[in-house]
Amino acid sequence: MADAKVIPFDDDRSRARRRPARTDDAASVRALPAQPSGDDPETGTETGTEPGADPGADPGADPGERGGWERKLASGLAFLRRRVTGDYEVDEFGYDEDLTDQVLMSLLRPVYEKYFRVEVKGVENIPAKGGALVVANHSGTLPLDGLMMQVAVHDHHPADRHLRLLAADLVFMMPVVNELARKAGHTLACGEDAERLLRAGEIVGVMPEGFKGIGKPFAERYKLQRFGRGGFVSTALRAGVPIVPCSVVGAEEIYPMLGNARTLARLLGLPYFPLTPTFPWLGPIGALPLPTKWTIEFGEPIHTDGYPLEAAEDPMLMFNLTDQVREQIQHTLYKLLVQRRSVFF
């Protein structure tokens, strides 16, 4: 299999999208020519067969359904051809856009649409071009909320943007997860990488609560933890990009964490070892998340391009902006909880 092209970043201007040519357009699937059968001496076609139709196809099948399968097959074959020939690109962070679009998003989409039935609001608040920092609450014992945010932006943003998530060190210490995270566009949660991505015009996602948010007890659900020292605000100020608050409702209930086996967590090198109503008591079945109904809302952006360059070193300004982002996310969480009729429906 040929090697992919590695695309360096340009920090001075937004990186242009380099999507492979799509093969699933209707125009790319050509109609089959009519096959004369001699049944009709005047037209030379079978009775009831329209010109351009496939005579070998099931006459009772929906033509739109046949065309859909043909487009999917053509798209899949084109993807395999690109992988074999190396006609795809990987940036210096390891992001494989072609693999993400064609495979990873396709694997996550059924979970997003059918299992958690995610409803998205305010995705148009993410800029159509240029960099932006999406800041969200973190919850759920396992970081599925970040993946669902990624699908939400990928599938619903009108400008076809991608979300590049900042992940903890633990993600990149796990053999298989490490490789998949890199391919999906995730990178280490450090200011240098985040600033480079933002200056290159990427949408970057961060969850400042970290393990404090994702591993908090069920009794503290939807109560935001500390947002650290405001490092994400400093990064946004230096890059001059807007901060987009994001609130996720539904993830808190997928693994209700009733306890934490701290001794076992230390032995395994984990930040926590959750005890839920189903895990570890039911074994592998207990590791399945509950099928809650999710809502993801992207709020009004907080602009930072009006601040001077030295603002990134002002601790009071960083504290105030951090508190503003945190309060906006918390307020939206309470609003969505009031509007929610049921955890599951």
mmCIF file of C-alpha atoms in Angstrom, residues 22-318:
data_model
loop_
_atom_site.group_PDB
_atom_site.id
_atom_site.type_symbol
_atom_site.label_atom_id
_atom_site.label_comp_id
_atom_site.label_asym_id
_atom_site.label_seq_id
_atom_site.Cartn_x
_atom_site.Cartn_y
_atom_site.Cartn_z
ATOM 1 C CA ARG A 22 -16.515 12.794 -4.330
ATOM 2 C CA THR A 23 -17.787 9.800 -6.231
ATOM 3 C CA ASP A 24 -21.226 9.629 -4.700
ATOM 4 C CA ASP A 25 -22.794 12.417 -6.776
ATOM 5 C CA ALA A 26 -25.758 11.390 -8.829
ATOM 6 C CA ALA A 27 -24.009 12.585 -11.956
ATOM 7 C CA SER A 28 -21.156 10.135 -11.399
ATOM 8 C CA VAL A 29 -23.434 7.121 -11.693
ATOM 9 C CA ARG A 30 -24.201 6.794 -15.369
ATOM 10 C CA ALA A 31 -27.418 5.261 -16.545
ATOM 11 C CA LEU A 32 -27.061 1.958 -18.286
ATOM 12 C CA PRO A 33 -28.015 1.948 -21.965
ATOM 13 C CA ALA A 34 -31.188 0.253 -23.034
ATOM 14 C CA GLN A 35 -30.736 -3.396 -24.025
ATOM 15 C CA PRO A 36 -32.771 -4.411 -27.049
ATOM 16 C CA SER A 37 -34.610 -7.660 -26.595
ATOM 17 C CA GLY A 38 -36.658 -7.833 -29.764
ATOM 18 C CA ASP A 39 -39.865 -8.220 -27.796
ATOM 19 C CA ASP A 40 -41.248 -5.048 -29.323
ATOM 20 C CA PRO A 41 -40.606 -4.947 -33.100
ATOM 21 C CA GLU A 42 -41.034 -1.165 -33.224
ATOM 22 C CA THR A 43 -38.908 0.004 -30.254
ATOM 23 C CA GLY A 44 -36.552 -2.954 -29.845
ATOM 24 C CA THR A 45 -36.973 -2.889 -26.039
ATOM 25 C CA GLU A 46 -38.760 -5.128 -23.601
ATOM 26 C CA THR A 47 -42.310 -4.195 -22.848
ATOM 27 C CA GLY A 48 -42.425 -2.052 -19.706
ATOM 28 C CA THR A 49 -38.653 -1.358 -19.708
ATOM 29 C CA GLU A 50 -37.727 2.317 -19.892
ATOM 30 C CA PRO A 51 -34.679 3.466 -21.846
ATOM 31 C CA GLY A 52 -31.681 3.790 -19.538
ATOM 32 C CA ALA A 53 -32.992 1.210 -17.050
ATOM 33 C CA ASP A 54 -31.011 -1.841 -15.999
ATOM 34 C CA PRO A 55 -32.834 -4.888 -17.446
ATOM 35 C CA GLY A 56 -31.117 -7.163 -14.920
ATOM 36 C CA ALA A 57 -32.404 -5.216 -11.916
ATOM 37 C CA ASP A 58 -35.358 -6.290 -9.825
ATOM 38 C CA PRO A 59 -38.372 -4.625 -11.478
ATOM 39 C CA GLY A 60 -40.066 -4.299 -8.091
ATOM 40 C CA ALA A 61 -37.153 -2.427 -6.509
ATOM 41 C CA ASP A 62 -37.290 1.325 -5.938
ATOM 42 C CA PRO A 63 -35.119 3.077 -8.573
ATOM 43 C CA GLY A 64 -33.985 5.599 -5.953
ATOM 44 C CA GLU A 65 -32.872 2.779 -3.673
ATOM 45 C CA ARG A 66 -30.937 1.120 -6.515
ATOM 46 C CA GLY A 67 -29.236 4.430 -7.286
ATOM 47 C CA GLY A 68 -28.344 4.904 -3.619
ATOM 48 C CA TRP A 69 -26.618 1.530 -3.445
ATOM 49 C CA GLU A 70 -24.809 2.239 -6.694
ATOM 50 C CA ARG A 71 -23.513 5.541 -5.325
ATOM 51 C CA LYS A 72 -22.372 3.900 -2.089
ATOM 52 C CA LEU A 73 -20.612 1.150 -4.004
ATOM 53 C CA ALA A 74 -18.897 3.671 -6.287
ATOM 54 C CA SER A 75 -17.832 5.749 -3.285
ATOM 55 C CA GLY A 76 -16.478 2.689 -1.468
ATOM 56 C CA LEU A 77 -14.502 1.502 -4.481
ATOM 57 C CA ALA A 78 -13.052 4.971 -5.007
ATOM 58 C CA PHE A 79 -12.005 5.083 -1.324
ATOM 59 C CA LEU A 80 -10.260 1.699 -1.591
ATOM 60 C CA ARG A 81 -8.494 2.832 -4.744
ATOM 61 C CA ARG A 82 -7.171 5.944 -2.970
ATOM 62 C CA ARG A 83 -5.908 3.878 -0.032
ATOM 63 C CA VAL A 84 -4.092 1.431 -2.304
ATOM 64 C CA THR A 85 -2.518 4.111 -4.513
ATOM 65 C CA GLY A 86 -1.711 6.487 -1.645
ATOM 66 C CA ASP A 87 -3.806 9.251 -3.184
ATOM 67 C CA TYR A 88 -4.806 10.738 0.171
ATOM 68 C CA GLU A 89 -3.260 13.234 2.569
ATOM 69 C CA VAL A 90 -2.296 13.165 6.251
ATOM 70 C CA ASP A 91 -1.239 16.328 8.063
ATOM 71 C CA GLU A 92 1.694 16.516 10.452
ATOM 72 C CA PHE A 93 -0.578 15.820 13.435
ATOM 73 C CA GLY A 94 -1.670 12.517 11.861
ATOM 74 C CA TYR A 95 -5.123 13.695 10.770
ATOM 75 C CA ASP A 96 -6.444 11.578 7.890
ATOM 76 C CA GLU A 97 -9.434 13.487 6.538
ATOM 77 C CA ASP A 98 -10.304 10.893 3.901
ATOM 78 C CA LEU A 99 -10.394 8.043 6.445
ATOM 79 C CA THR A 100 -12.366 10.188 8.896
ATOM 80 C CA ASP A 101 -15.002 11.152 6.330
ATOM 81 C CA GLN A 102 -15.432 7.741 4.743
ATOM 82 C CA VAL A 103 -14.952 5.331 7.678
ATOM 83 C CA LEU A 104 -14.743 6.818 11.172
ATOM 84 C CA MET A 105 -17.744 9.135 10.806
ATOM 85 C CA SER A 106 -19.713 6.294 9.207
ATOM 86 C CA LEU A 107 -19.040 4.125 12.265
ATOM 87 C CA LEU A 108 -20.005 6.851 14.746
ATOM 88 C CA ARG A 109 -23.059 8.107 12.847
ATOM 89 C CA PRO A 110 -25.438 5.215 13.789
ATOM 90 C CA VAL A 111 -24.589 5.755 17.477
ATOM 91 C CA TYR A 112 -25.177 9.482 17.035
ATOM 92 C CA GLU A 113 -28.441 9.197 15.074
ATOM 93 C CA LYS A 114 -30.056 5.972 16.292
ATOM 94 C CA TYR A 115 -28.701 5.277 19.770
ATOM 95 C CA PHE A 116 -28.326 8.714 21.383
ATOM 96 C CA ARG A 117 -30.631 10.490 18.877
ATOM 97 C CA VAL A 118 -28.638 13.701 19.188
ATOM 98 C CA GLU A 119 -30.390 17.007 18.591
ATOM 99 C CA VAL A 120 -28.081 19.858 17.554
ATOM 100 C CA LYS A 121 -28.743 23.547 18.126
ATOM 101 C CA GLY A 122 -26.771 26.648 17.206
ATOM 102 C CA VAL A 123 -24.136 24.934 15.045
ATOM 103 C CA GLU A 124 -24.181 28.014 12.803
ATOM 104 C CA ASN A 125 -22.508 29.917 15.688
ATOM 105 C CA ILE A 126 -19.281 28.180 14.687
ATOM 106 C CA PRO A 127 -17.626 30.434 12.066
ATOM 107 C CA ALA A 128 -17.869 29.395 8.432
ATOM 108 C CA LYS A 129 -14.155 30.043 7.956
ATOM 109 C CA GLY A 130 -11.119 30.692 10.105
ATOM 110 C CA GLY A 131 -10.212 29.267 13.479
ATOM 111 C CA ALA A 132 -12.438 28.999 16.546
ATOM 112 C CA LEU A 133 -12.164 27.364 19.957
ATOM 113 C CA VAL A 134 -15.188 25.301 21.027
ATOM 114 C CA VAL A 135 -15.316 24.937 24.834
ATOM 115 C CA ALA A 136 -17.699 22.309 26.252
ATOM 116 C CA ASN A 137 -18.689 20.594 29.468
ATOM 117 C CA HIS A 138 -17.344 17.076 29.968
ATOM 118 C CA SER A 139 -19.222 14.123 31.441
ATOM 119 C CA GLY A 140 -20.278 10.518 31.023
ATOM 120 C CA THR A 141 -17.479 8.404 32.602
ATOM 121 C CA LEU A 142 -16.230 7.601 29.060
ATOM 122 C CA PRO A 143 -15.498 10.513 26.667
ATOM 123 C CA LEU A 144 -18.258 9.793 24.178
ATOM 124 C CA ASP A 145 -19.439 13.404 24.362
ATOM 125 C CA GLY A 146 -16.396 14.623 22.447
ATOM 126 C CA LEU A 147 -17.008 12.114 19.654
ATOM 127 C CA MET A 148 -20.673 13.089 19.386
ATOM 128 C CA MET A 149 -19.665 16.772 19.171
ATOM 129 C CA GLN A 150 -17.328 15.866 16.348
ATOM 130 C CA VAL A 151 -20.128 14.163 14.397
ATOM 131 C CA ALA A 152 -22.468 17.102 15.079
ATOM 132 C CA VAL A 153 -20.064 19.619 13.537
ATOM 133 C CA HIS A 154 -19.078 17.309 10.677
ATOM 134 C CA ASP A 155 -22.648 16.476 9.633
ATOM 135 C CA HIS A 156 -24.546 19.680 10.416
ATOM 136 C CA HIS A 157 -22.305 22.692 9.921
ATOM 137 C CA PRO A 158 -23.389 24.521 6.736
ATOM 138 C CA ALA A 159 -19.745 25.194 5.762
ATOM 139 C CA ASP A 160 -18.693 21.550 6.199
ATOM 140 C CA ARG A 161 -16.266 22.223 9.072
ATOM 141 C CA HIS A 162 -14.356 19.607 11.074
ATOM 142 C CA LEU A 163 -13.773 19.636 14.830
ATOM 143 C CA ARG A 164 -10.238 18.856 16.043
ATOM 144 C CA LEU A 165 -10.379 17.720 19.681
ATOM 145 C CA LEU A 166 -7.677 18.217 22.299
ATOM 146 C CA ALA A 167 -7.279 14.964 24.248
ATOM 147 C CA ALA A 168 -5.573 13.951 27.490
ATOM 148 C CA ASP A 169 -2.238 12.120 27.641
ATOM 149 C CA LEU A 170 -4.013 8.872 28.546
ATOM 150 C CA VAL A 171 -5.653 8.720 25.112
ATOM 151 C CA PHE A 172 -2.273 8.653 23.383
ATOM 152 C CA MET A 173 -0.884 5.992 25.713
ATOM 153 C CA MET A 174 -3.394 3.361 24.556
ATOM 154 C CA PRO A 175 -2.132 1.450 21.470
ATOM 155 C CA VAL A 176 -5.237 1.227 19.254
ATOM 156 C CA VAL A 177 -7.008 4.305 20.610
ATOM 157 C CA ASN A 178 -3.888 6.387 20.035
ATOM 158 C CA GLU A 179 -3.802 5.619 16.308
ATOM 159 C CA LEU A 180 -7.530 6.145 15.794
ATOM 160 C CA ALA A 181 -7.473 9.427 17.729
ATOM 161 C CA ARG A 182 -4.665 10.768 15.552
ATOM 162 C CA LYS A 183 -6.455 9.689 12.370
ATOM 163 C CA ALA A 184 -9.655 11.416 13.540
ATOM 164 C CA GLY A 185 -7.824 14.713 14.048
ATOM 165 C CA HIS A 186 -7.312 14.663 17.813
ATOM 166 C CA THR A 187 -4.102 15.971 19.294
ATOM 167 C CA LEU A 188 -2.489 16.375 22.695
ATOM 168 C CA ALA A 189 -4.107 18.969 24.956
ATOM 169 C CA CYS A 190 -1.273 21.498 25.038
ATOM 170 C CA GLY A 191 -1.253 25.195 24.235
ATOM 171 C CA GLU A 192 1.340 24.955 21.468
ATOM 172 C CA ASP A 193 -0.580 22.397 19.384
ATOM 173 C CA ALA A 194 -3.897 24.150 19.975
ATOM 174 C CA GLU A 195 -2.500 27.529 18.898
ATOM 175 C CA ARG A 196 -0.972 26.082 15.713
ATOM 176 C CA LEU A 197 -4.272 24.485 14.750
ATOM 177 C CA LEU A 198 -6.208 27.682 15.466
ATOM 178 C CA ARG A 199 -3.790 29.830 13.452
ATOM 179 C CA ALA A 200 -4.173 27.354 10.587
ATOM 180 C CA GLY A 201 -7.905 28.055 10.552
ATOM 181 C CA GLU A 202 -9.092 24.878 12.281
ATOM 182 C CA ILE A 203 -12.015 24.439 14.669
ATOM 183 C CA VAL A 204 -10.527 23.139 17.934
ATOM 184 C CA GLY A 205 -12.552 21.547 20.736
ATOM 185 C CA VAL A 206 -11.505 21.543 24.388
ATOM 186 C CA MET A 207 -13.185 20.329 27.593
ATOM 187 C CA PRO A 208 -11.477 22.189 30.441
ATOM 188 C CA GLU A 209 -13.050 20.089 33.207
ATOM 189 C CA GLY A 210 -10.896 17.149 32.140
ATOM 190 C CA PHE A 211 -11.060 14.045 34.337
ATOM 191 C CA LYS A 212 -12.741 16.066 37.101
ATOM 192 C CA GLY A 213 -15.799 16.432 34.872
ATOM 193 C CA ILE A 214 -15.911 13.071 33.173
ATOM 194 C CA GLY A 215 -15.346 11.143 36.406
ATOM 195 C CA LYS A 216 -17.560 13.071 38.803
ATOM 196 C CA PRO A 217 -20.254 11.240 40.834
ATOM 197 C CA PHE A 218 -23.767 10.977 39.453
ATOM 198 C CA ALA A 219 -25.032 13.127 42.330
ATOM 199 C CA GLU A 220 -23.059 16.071 40.896
ATOM 200 C CA ARG A 221 -24.340 15.729 37.330
ATOM 201 C CA TYR A 222 -24.564 18.920 35.284
ATOM 202 C CA LYS A 223 -22.616 20.872 37.906
ATOM 203 C CA LEU A 224 -19.542 22.207 36.151
ATOM 204 C CA GLN A 225 -16.184 21.621 37.789
ATOM 205 C CA ARG A 226 -13.317 24.110 37.761
ATOM 206 C CA PHE A 227 -12.044 25.166 34.342
ATOM 207 C CA GLY A 228 -8.421 25.088 35.380
ATOM 208 C CA ARG A 229 -6.320 28.245 35.144
ATOM 209 C CA GLY A 230 -7.822 29.570 31.932
ATOM 210 C CA GLY A 231 -5.165 28.225 29.593
ATOM 211 C CA PHE A 232 -7.715 27.816 26.782
ATOM 212 C CA VAL A 233 -8.592 31.524 27.035
ATOM 213 C CA SER A 234 -4.935 32.479 26.748
ATOM 214 C CA THR A 235 -4.600 30.280 23.653
ATOM 215 C CA ALA A 236 -7.665 31.872 22.018
ATOM 216 C CA LEU A 237 -6.354 35.378 22.797
ATOM 217 C CA ARG A 238 -2.947 34.663 21.272
ATOM 218 C CA ALA A 239 -4.544 33.197 18.133
ATOM 219 C CA GLY A 240 -7.187 35.939 17.974
ATOM 220 C CA VAL A 241 -10.061 33.488 17.449
ATOM 221 C CA PRO A 242 -13.589 33.436 18.954
ATOM 222 C CA ILE A 243 -14.562 31.133 21.811
ATOM 223 C CA VAL A 244 -17.760 29.162 21.190
ATOM 224 C CA PRO A 245 -19.366 27.759 24.391
ATOM 225 C CA CYS A 246 -20.970 24.326 23.957
ATOM 226 C CA SER A 247 -23.406 22.573 26.311
ATOM 227 C CA VAL A 248 -24.064 18.823 26.161
ATOM 228 C CA VAL A 249 -27.109 17.315 27.887
ATOM 229 C CA GLY A 250 -27.665 13.549 27.978
ATOM 230 C CA ALA A 251 -24.120 12.302 28.467
ATOM 231 C CA GLU A 252 -24.270 12.456 32.265
ATOM 232 C CA GLU A 253 -26.738 9.561 32.396
ATOM 233 C CA ILE A 254 -25.094 7.043 30.056
ATOM 234 C CA TYR A 255 -22.947 5.620 32.900
ATOM 235 C CA PRO A 256 -24.383 6.756 36.253
ATOM 236 C CA MET A 257 -21.230 6.712 38.399
ATOM 237 C CA LEU A 258 -22.303 5.738 41.919
ATOM 238 C CA GLY A 259 -18.822 4.955 43.251
ATOM 239 C CA ASN A 260 -15.112 4.984 42.494
ATOM 240 C CA ALA A 261 -12.779 2.066 43.255
ATOM 241 C CA ARG A 262 -9.720 4.257 43.856
ATOM 242 C CA THR A 263 -7.359 1.446 44.865
ATOM 243 C CA LEU A 264 -8.124 -0.511 41.709
ATOM 244 C CA ALA A 265 -7.783 2.671 39.652
ATOM 245 C CA ARG A 266 -4.281 3.282 41.036
ATOM 246 C CA LEU A 267 -3.257 -0.301 40.272
ATOM 247 C CA LEU A 268 -4.463 0.066 36.682
ATOM 248 C CA GLY A 269 -2.978 3.535 36.240
ATOM 249 C CA LEU A 270 -6.390 5.107 35.644
ATOM 250 C CA PRO A 271 -7.717 8.421 36.986
ATOM 251 C CA TYR A 272 -10.765 6.571 38.372
ATOM 252 C CA PHE A 273 -12.487 3.185 38.179
ATOM 253 C CA PRO A 274 -16.259 3.713 37.914
ATOM 254 C CA LEU A 275 -18.873 1.680 39.738
ATOM 255 C CA THR A 276 -22.263 1.986 38.059
ATOM 256 C CA PRO A 277 -25.575 0.117 38.465
ATOM 257 C CA THR A 278 -24.464 -2.253 35.679
ATOM 258 C CA PHE A 279 -20.646 -2.180 35.704
ATOM 259 C CA PRO A 280 -18.705 -4.261 36.650
ATOM 260 C CA TRP A 281 -21.541 -6.425 38.006
ATOM 261 C CA LEU A 282 -22.907 -7.478 34.592
ATOM 262 C CA GLY A 283 -19.513 -7.923 32.938
ATOM 263 C CA PRO A 284 -19.116 -6.739 29.335
ATOM 264 C CA ILE A 285 -22.853 -6.106 29.002
ATOM 265 C CA GLY A 286 -22.618 -3.646 31.874
ATOM 266 C CA ALA A 287 -20.141 -1.579 29.852
ATOM 267 C CA LEU A 288 -22.814 -0.650 27.313
ATOM 268 C CA PRO A 289 -23.946 2.973 27.738
ATOM 269 C CA LEU A 290 -27.595 3.675 28.461
ATOM 270 C CA PRO A 291 -29.493 4.950 25.376
ATOM 271 C CA THR A 292 -30.215 8.455 26.643
ATOM 272 C CA LYS A 293 -31.517 11.294 24.472
ATOM 273 C CA TRP A 294 -28.867 13.965 23.842
ATOM 274 C CA THR A 295 -28.947 17.669 23.037
ATOM 275 C CA ILE A 296 -25.838 19.596 21.963
ATOM 276 C CA GLU A 297 -26.120 23.383 21.802
ATOM 277 C CA PHE A 298 -23.434 25.730 20.518
ATOM 278 C CA GLY A 299 -23.798 29.185 22.030
ATOM 279 C CA GLU A 300 -23.032 32.694 20.826
ATOM 280 C CA PRO A 301 -19.299 33.166 20.203
ATOM 281 C CA ILE A 302 -17.205 35.320 22.514
ATOM 282 C CA HIS A 303 -14.841 37.331 20.326
ATOM 283 C CA THR A 304 -11.224 37.883 21.347
ATOM 284 C CA ASP A 305 -9.754 39.671 18.327
ATOM 285 C CA GLY A 306 -10.399 43.093 19.870
ATOM 286 C CA TYR A 307 -7.921 42.574 22.717
ATOM 287 C CA PRO A 308 -4.273 43.679 22.495
ATOM 288 C CA LEU A 309 -1.480 41.108 22.179
ATOM 289 C CA GLU A 310 -0.427 41.490 25.815
ATOM 290 C CA ALA A 311 -3.952 40.544 26.964
ATOM 291 C CA ALA A 312 -2.958 36.858 26.892
ATOM 292 C CA GLU A 313 -0.637 37.555 29.839
ATOM 293 C CA ASP A 314 -3.243 39.382 31.934
ATOM 294 C CA PRO A 315 -4.389 36.937 34.674
ATOM 295 C CA MET A 316 -7.408 39.034 35.643
ATOM 296 C CA LEU A 317 -8.687 39.176 32.061
ATOM 297 C CA MET A 318 -8.182 35.425 31.646
#
